[in-house]
Coordinates of N, CA, C and O in Angstrom, one line a residue:
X1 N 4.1 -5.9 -14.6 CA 3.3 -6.0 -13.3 C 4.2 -5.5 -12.2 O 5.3 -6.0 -11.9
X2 N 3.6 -4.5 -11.7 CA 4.4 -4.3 -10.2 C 4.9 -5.2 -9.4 O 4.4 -6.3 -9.7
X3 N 6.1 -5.3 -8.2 CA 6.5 -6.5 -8.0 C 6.3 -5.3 -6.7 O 6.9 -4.2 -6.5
X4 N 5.2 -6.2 -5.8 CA 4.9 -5.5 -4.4 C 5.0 -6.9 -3.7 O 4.7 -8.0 -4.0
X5 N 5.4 -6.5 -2.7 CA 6.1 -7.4 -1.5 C 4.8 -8.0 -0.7 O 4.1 -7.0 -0.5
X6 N 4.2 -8.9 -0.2 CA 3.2 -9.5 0.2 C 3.4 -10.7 1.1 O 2.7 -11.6 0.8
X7 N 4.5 -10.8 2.3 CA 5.3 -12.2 2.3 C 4.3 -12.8 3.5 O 5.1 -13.6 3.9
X8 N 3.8 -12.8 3.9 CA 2.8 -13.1 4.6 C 1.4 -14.4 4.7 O 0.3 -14.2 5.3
X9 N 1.6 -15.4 4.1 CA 0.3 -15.5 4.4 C 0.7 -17.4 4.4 O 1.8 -17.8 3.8
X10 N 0.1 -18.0 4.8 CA -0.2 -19.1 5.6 C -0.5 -20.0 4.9 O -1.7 -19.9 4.6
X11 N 0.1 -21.2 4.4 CA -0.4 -22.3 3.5 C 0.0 -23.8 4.8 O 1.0 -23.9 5.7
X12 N -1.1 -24.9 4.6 CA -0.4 -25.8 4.9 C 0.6 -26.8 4.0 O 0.5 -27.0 2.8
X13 N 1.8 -27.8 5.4 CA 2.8 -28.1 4.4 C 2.7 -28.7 3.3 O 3.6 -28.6 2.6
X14 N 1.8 -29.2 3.1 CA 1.3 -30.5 2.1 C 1.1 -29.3 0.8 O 1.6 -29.7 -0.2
X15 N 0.5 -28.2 0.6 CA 0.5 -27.2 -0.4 C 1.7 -26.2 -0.5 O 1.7 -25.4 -1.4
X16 N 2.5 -26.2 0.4 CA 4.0 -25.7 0.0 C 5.0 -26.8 -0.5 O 6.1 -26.4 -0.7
X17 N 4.8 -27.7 -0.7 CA 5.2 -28.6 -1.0 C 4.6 -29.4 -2.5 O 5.1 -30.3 -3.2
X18 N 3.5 -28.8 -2.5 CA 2.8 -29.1 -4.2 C 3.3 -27.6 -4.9 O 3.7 -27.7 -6.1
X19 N 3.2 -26.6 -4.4 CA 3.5 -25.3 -4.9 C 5.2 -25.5 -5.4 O 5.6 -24.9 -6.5
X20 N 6.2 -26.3 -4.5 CA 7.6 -26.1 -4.8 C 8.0 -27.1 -5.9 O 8.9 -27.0 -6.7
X21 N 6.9 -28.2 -5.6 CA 7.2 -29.3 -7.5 C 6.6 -28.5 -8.3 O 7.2 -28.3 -9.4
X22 N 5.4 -27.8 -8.2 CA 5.1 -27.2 -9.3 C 5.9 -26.0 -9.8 O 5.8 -25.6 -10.9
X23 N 6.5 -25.5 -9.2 CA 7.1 -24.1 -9.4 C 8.4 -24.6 -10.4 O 8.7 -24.1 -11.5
X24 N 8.9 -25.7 -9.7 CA 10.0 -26.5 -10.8 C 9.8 -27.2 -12.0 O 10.6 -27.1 -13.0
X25 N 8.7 -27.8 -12.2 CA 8.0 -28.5 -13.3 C 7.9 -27.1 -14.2 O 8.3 -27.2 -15.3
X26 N 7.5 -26.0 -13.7 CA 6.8 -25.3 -14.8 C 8.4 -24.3 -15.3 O 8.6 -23.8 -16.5
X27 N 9.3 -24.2 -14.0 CA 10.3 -23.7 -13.9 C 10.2 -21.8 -13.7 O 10.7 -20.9 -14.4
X28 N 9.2 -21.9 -12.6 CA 8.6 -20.5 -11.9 C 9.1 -20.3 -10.6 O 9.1 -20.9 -9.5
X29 N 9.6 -19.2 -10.9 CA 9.4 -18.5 -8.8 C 8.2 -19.2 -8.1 O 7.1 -19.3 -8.7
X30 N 8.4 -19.4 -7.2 CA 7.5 -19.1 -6.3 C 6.2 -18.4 -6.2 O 4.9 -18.6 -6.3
X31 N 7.1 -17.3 -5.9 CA 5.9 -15.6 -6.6 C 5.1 -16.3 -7.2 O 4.1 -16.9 -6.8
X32 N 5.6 -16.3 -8.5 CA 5.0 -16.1 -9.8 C 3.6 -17.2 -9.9 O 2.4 -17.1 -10.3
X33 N 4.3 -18.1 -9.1 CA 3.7 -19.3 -10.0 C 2.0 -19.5 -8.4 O 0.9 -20.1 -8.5
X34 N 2.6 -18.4 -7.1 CA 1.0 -18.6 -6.7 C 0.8 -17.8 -7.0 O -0.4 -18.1 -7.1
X35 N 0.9 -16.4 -7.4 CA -0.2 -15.1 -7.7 C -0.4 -15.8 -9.3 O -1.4 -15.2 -9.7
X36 N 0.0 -16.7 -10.4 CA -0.7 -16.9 -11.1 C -2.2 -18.1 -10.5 O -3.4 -18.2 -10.8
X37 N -1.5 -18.6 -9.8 CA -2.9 -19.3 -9.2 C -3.9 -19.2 -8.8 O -5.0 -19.7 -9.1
X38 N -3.3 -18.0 -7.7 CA -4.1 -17.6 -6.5 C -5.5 -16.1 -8.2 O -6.7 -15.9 -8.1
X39 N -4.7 -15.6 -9.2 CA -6.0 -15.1 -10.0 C -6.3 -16.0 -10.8 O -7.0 -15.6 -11.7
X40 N -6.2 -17.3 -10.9 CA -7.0 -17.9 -12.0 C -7.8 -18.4 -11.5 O -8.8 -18.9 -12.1
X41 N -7.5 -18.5 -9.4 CA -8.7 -19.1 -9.0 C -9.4 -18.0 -8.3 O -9.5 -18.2 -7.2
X42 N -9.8 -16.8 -8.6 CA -10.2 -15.6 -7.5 C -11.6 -15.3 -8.9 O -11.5 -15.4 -10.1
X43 N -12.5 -14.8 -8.0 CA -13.7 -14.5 -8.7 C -13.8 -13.1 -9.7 O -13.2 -12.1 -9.4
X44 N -14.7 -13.4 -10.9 CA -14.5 -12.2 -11.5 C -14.9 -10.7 -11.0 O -14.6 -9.6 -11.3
X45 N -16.3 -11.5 -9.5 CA -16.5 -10.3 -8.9 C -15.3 -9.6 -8.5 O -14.9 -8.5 -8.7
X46 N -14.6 -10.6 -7.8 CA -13.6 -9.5 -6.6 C -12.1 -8.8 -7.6 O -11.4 -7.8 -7.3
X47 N -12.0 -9.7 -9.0 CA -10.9 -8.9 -9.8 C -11.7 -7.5 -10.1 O -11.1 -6.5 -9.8
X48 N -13.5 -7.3 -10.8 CA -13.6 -6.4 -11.3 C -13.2 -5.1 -10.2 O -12.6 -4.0 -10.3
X49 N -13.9 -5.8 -8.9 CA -14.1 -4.6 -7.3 C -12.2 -3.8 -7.5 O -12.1 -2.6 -7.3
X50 N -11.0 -4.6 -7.9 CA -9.9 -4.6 -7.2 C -9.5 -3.6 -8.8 O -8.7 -2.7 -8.8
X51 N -10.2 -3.9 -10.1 CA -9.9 -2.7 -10.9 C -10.7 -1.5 -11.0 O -10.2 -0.6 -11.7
X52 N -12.2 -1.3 -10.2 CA -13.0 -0.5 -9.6 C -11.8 0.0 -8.9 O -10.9 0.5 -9.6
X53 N -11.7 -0.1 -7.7 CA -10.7 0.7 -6.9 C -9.7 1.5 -7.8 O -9.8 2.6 -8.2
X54 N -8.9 0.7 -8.0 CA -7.7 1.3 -8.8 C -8.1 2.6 -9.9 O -7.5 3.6 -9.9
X55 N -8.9 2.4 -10.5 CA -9.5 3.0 -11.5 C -10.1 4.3 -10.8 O -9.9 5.3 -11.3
X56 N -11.2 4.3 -9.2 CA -11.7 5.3 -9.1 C -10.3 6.1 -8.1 O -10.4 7.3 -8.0
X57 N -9.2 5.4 -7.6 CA -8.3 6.2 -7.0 C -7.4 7.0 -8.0 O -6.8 7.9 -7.5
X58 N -7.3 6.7 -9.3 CA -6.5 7.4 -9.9 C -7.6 8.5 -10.9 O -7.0 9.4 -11.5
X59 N -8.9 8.3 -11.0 CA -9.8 9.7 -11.5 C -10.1 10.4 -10.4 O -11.3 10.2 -10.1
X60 N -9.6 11.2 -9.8 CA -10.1 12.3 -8.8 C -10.0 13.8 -9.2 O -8.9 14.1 -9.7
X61 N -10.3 14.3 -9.3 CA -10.6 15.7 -9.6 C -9.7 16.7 -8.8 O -9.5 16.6 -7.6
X62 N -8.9 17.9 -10.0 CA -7.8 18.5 -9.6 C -8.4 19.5 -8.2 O -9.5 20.0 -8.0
X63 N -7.0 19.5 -7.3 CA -7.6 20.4 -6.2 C -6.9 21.8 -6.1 O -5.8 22.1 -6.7
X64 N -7.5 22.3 -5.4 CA -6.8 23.5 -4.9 C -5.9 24.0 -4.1 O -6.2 23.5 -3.0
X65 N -5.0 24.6 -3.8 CA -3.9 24.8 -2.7 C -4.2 24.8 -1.2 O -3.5 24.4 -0.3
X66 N -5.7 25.4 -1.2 CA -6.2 25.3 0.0 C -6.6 24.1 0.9 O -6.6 23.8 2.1
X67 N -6.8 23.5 -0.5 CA -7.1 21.7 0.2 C -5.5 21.5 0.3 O -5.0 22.6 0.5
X68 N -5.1 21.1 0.3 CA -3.6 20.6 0.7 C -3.1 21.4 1.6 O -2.1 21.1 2.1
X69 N -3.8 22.5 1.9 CA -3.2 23.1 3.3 C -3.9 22.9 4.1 O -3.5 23.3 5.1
X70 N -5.2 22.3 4.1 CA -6.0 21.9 5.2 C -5.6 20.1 5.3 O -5.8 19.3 6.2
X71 N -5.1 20.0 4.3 CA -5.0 18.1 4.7 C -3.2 18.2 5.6 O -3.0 17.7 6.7
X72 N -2.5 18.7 5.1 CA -1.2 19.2 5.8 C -1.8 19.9 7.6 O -1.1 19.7 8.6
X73 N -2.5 20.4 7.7 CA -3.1 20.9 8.7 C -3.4 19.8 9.8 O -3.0 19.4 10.9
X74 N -4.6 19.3 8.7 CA -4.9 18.4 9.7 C -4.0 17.2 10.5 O -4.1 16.9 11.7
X75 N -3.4 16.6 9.6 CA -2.2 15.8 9.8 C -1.5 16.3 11.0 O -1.5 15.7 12.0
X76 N -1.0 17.2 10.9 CA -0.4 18.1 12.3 C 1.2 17.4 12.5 O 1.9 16.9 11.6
X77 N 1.4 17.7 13.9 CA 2.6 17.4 14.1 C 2.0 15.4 14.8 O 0.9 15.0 15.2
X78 N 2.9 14.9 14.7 CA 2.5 13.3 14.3 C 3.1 13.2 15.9 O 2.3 12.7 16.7
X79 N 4.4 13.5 16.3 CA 5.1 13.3 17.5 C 6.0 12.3 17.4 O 6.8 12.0 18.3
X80 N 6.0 11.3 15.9 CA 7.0 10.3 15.7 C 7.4 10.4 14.7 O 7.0 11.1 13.8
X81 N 8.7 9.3 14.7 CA 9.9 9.7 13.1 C 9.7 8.6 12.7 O 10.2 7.8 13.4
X82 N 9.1 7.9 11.6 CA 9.3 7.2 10.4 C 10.5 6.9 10.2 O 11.5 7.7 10.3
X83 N 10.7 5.8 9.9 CA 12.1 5.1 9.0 C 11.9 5.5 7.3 O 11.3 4.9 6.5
X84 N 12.7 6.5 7.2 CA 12.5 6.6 5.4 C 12.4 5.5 4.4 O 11.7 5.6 3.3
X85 N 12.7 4.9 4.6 CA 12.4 3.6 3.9 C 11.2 3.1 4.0 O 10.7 2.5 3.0
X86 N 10.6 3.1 5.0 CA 9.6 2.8 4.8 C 8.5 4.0 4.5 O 7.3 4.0 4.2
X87 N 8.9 4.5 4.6 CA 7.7 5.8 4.1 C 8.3 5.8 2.3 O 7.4 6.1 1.4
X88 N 9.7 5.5 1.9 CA 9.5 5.8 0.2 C 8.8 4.4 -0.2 O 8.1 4.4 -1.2
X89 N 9.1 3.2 0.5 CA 8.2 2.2 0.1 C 6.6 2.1 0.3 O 5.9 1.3 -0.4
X90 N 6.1 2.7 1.1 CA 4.2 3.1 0.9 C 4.8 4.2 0.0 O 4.1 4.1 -1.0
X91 N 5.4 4.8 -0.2 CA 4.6 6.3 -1.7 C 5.0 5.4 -2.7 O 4.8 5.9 -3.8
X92 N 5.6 4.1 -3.0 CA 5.8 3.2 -4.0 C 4.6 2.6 -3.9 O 3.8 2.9 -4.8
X93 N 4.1 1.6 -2.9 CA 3.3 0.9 -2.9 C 1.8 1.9 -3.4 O 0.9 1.5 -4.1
X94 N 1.8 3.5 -2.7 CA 0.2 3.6 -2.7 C 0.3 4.3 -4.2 O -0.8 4.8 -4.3
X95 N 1.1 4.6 -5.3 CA 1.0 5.0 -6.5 C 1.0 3.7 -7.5 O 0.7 3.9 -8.7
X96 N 1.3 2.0 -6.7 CA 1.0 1.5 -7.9 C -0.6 0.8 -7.4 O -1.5 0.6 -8.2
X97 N -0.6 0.7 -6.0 CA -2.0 -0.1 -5.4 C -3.1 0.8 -5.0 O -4.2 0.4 -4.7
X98 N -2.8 2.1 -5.0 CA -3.5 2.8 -4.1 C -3.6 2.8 -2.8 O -2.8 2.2 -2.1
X99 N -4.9 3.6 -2.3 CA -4.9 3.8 -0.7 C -4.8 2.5 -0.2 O -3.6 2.2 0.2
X100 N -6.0 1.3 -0.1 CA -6.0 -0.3 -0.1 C -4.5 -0.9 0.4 O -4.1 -1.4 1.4
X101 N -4.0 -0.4 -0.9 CA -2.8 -1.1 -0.9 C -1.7 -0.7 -0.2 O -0.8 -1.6 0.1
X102 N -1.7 0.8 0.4 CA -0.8 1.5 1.1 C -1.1 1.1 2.6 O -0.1 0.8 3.3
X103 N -2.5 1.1 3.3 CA -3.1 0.5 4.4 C -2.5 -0.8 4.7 O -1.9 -1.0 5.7
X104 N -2.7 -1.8 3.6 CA -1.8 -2.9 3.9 C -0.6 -3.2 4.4 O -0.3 -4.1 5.2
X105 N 0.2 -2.2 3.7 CA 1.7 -2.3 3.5 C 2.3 -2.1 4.9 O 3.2 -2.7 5.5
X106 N 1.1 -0.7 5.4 CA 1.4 -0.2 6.9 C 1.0 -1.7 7.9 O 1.7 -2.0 8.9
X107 N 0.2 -2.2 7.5 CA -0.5 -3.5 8.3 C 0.6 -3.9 8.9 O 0.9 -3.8 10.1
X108 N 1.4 -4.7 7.7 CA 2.5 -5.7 7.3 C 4.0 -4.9 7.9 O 4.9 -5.6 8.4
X109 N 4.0 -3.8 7.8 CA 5.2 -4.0 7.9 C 5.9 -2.7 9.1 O 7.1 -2.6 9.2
X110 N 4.9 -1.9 9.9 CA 5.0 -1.4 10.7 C 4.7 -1.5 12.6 O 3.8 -2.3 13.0
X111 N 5.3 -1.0 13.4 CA 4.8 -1.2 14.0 C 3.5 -1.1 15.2 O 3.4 0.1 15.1
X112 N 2.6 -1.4 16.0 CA 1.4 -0.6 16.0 C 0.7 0.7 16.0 O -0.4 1.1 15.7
X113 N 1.8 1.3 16.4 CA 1.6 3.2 16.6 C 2.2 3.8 15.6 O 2.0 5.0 15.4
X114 N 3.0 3.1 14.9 CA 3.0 4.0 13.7 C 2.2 3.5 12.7 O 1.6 4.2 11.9
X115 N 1.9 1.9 12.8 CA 0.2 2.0 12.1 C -0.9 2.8 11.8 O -1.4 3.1 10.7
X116 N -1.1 3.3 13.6 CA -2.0 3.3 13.7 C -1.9 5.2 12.9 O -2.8 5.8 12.2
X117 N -0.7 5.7 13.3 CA -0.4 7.3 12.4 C -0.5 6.8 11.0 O -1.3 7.4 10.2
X118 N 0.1 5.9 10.8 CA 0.0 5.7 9.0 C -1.4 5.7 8.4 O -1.5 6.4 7.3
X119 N -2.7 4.9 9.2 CA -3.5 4.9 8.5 C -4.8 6.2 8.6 O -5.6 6.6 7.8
X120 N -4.3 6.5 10.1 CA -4.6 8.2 10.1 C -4.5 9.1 9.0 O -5.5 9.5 8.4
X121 N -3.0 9.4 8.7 CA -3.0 10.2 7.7 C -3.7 9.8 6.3 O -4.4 10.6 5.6
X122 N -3.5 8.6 6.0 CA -3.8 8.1 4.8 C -5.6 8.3 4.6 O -6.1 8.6 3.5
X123 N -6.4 8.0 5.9 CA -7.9 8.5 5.7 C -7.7 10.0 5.5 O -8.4 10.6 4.7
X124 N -6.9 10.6 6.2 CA -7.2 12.1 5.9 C -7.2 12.4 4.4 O -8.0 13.1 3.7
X125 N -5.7 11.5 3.9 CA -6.1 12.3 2.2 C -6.8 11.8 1.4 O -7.1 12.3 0.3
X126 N -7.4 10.3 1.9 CA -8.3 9.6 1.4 C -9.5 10.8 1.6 O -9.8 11.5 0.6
X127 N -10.1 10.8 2.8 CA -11.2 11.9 2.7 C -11.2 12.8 2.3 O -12.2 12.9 1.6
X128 N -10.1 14.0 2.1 CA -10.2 14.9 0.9 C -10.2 14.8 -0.4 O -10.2 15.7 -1.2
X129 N -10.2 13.7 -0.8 CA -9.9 13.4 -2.2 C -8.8 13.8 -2.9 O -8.7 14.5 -4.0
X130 N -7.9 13.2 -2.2 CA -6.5 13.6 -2.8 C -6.4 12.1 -3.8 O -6.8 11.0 -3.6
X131 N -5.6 12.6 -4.9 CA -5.2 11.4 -5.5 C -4.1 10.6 -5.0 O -3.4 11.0 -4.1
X132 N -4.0 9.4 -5.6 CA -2.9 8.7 -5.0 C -1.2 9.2 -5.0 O -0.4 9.1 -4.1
X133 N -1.1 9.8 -6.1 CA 0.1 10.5 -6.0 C 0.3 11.5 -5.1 O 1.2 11.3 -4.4
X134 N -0.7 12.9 -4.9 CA -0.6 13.9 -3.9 C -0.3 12.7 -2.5 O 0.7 12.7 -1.7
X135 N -1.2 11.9 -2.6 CA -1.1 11.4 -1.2 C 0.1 10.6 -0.9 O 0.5 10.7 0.2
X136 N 0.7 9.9 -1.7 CA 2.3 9.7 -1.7 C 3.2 10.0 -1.5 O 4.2 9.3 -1.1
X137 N 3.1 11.5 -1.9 CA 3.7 12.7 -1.9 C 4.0 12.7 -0.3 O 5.0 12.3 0.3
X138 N 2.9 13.3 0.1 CA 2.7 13.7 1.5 C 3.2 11.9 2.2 O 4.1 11.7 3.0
X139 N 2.7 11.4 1.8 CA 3.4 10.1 3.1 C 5.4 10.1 3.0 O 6.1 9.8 3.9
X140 N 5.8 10.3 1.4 CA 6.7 10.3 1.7 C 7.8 11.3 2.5 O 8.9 11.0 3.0
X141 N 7.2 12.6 2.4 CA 7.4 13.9 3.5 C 6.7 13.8 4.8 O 6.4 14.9 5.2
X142 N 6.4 12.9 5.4 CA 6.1 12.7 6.7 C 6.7 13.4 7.7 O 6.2 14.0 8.6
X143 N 8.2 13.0 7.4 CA 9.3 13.1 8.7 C 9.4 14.4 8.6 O 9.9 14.8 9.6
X144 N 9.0 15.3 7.6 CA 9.8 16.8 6.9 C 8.5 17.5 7.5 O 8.6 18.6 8.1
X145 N 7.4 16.9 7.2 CA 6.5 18.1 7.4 C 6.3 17.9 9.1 O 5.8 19.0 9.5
X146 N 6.4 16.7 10.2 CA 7.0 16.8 11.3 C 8.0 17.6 11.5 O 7.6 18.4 12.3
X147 N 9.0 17.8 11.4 CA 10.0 18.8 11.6 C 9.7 20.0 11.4 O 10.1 20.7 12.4
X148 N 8.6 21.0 9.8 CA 8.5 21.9 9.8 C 7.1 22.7 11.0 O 6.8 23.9 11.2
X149 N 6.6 21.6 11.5 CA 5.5 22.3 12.0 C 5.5 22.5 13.5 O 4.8 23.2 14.1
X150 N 6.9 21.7 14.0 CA 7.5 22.1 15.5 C 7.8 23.5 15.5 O 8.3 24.0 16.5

């Protein structure tokens, strides 16, 4: 299983504190022992929806050179520089989660205006029907294809 970073989210103390005996009793991370929880209690609808996704982002149909010069196009020059790091960690995140997952990452861990570029581009290759890797691709050349279009 992918080990994607998610550190965010809000329990009260009284359930951080049942989560930390239980993590010891069972002798589990942390991690481990709420994402096993958090799926054994999540509906079969929203598991089937979350391998729907996954499944329709990685069947996309092969494109042509011209699409990728129109999605490179449209993208344009951005006017800001990305921290590499975080642009190789979205082309990690959106090749094991997809787009979904890459959106989030930008949520979590950027700040508003490069958000708000992050999830720009990402509808753009989302709308052409780029697959998750082309589009990975291109997020992780962000800063490059800024540079080449000045």
């Amino acid at each position: 299983m992918p080990s994607t970073k998610y550190t965010r989210i809000e329990i009260t103390p009284e359930a951080y504190r049942a989560l930390e005996a239980e993590a010891i009793l069972q002798e589990k991370t942390l991690k481990r022992l709420a994402s096993e929880l958090i799926l054994k209690g999540i509906s079969k609808e929203a598991l089937d929806f979350v391998r729907r996704a996954r499944a329709t982002s990685e069947a996309r149909p092969a494109l042509d050179s011209g699409t990728m010069e129109n999605v490179i196009q449209e993208i344009g020059v951005t006017g800001m520089s990305f921290d590499q790091t975080i642009l190789e960690n979205l082309q990690k995140i959106m090749q094991e989660e997809g787009y979904s997952g890459a959106m989030l990452y930008a949520v979590q861990n950027t700040a508003s205006m490069q958000r708000d570029e992050l999830h720009r581009v990402l509808n753009i290759c989302e709308r052409y029907g780029l697959t998750t890797a082309l589009a990975a691709e291109i997020v992780r050349n962000l800063n490059k294809i800024e540079s080449e279009m000045r």
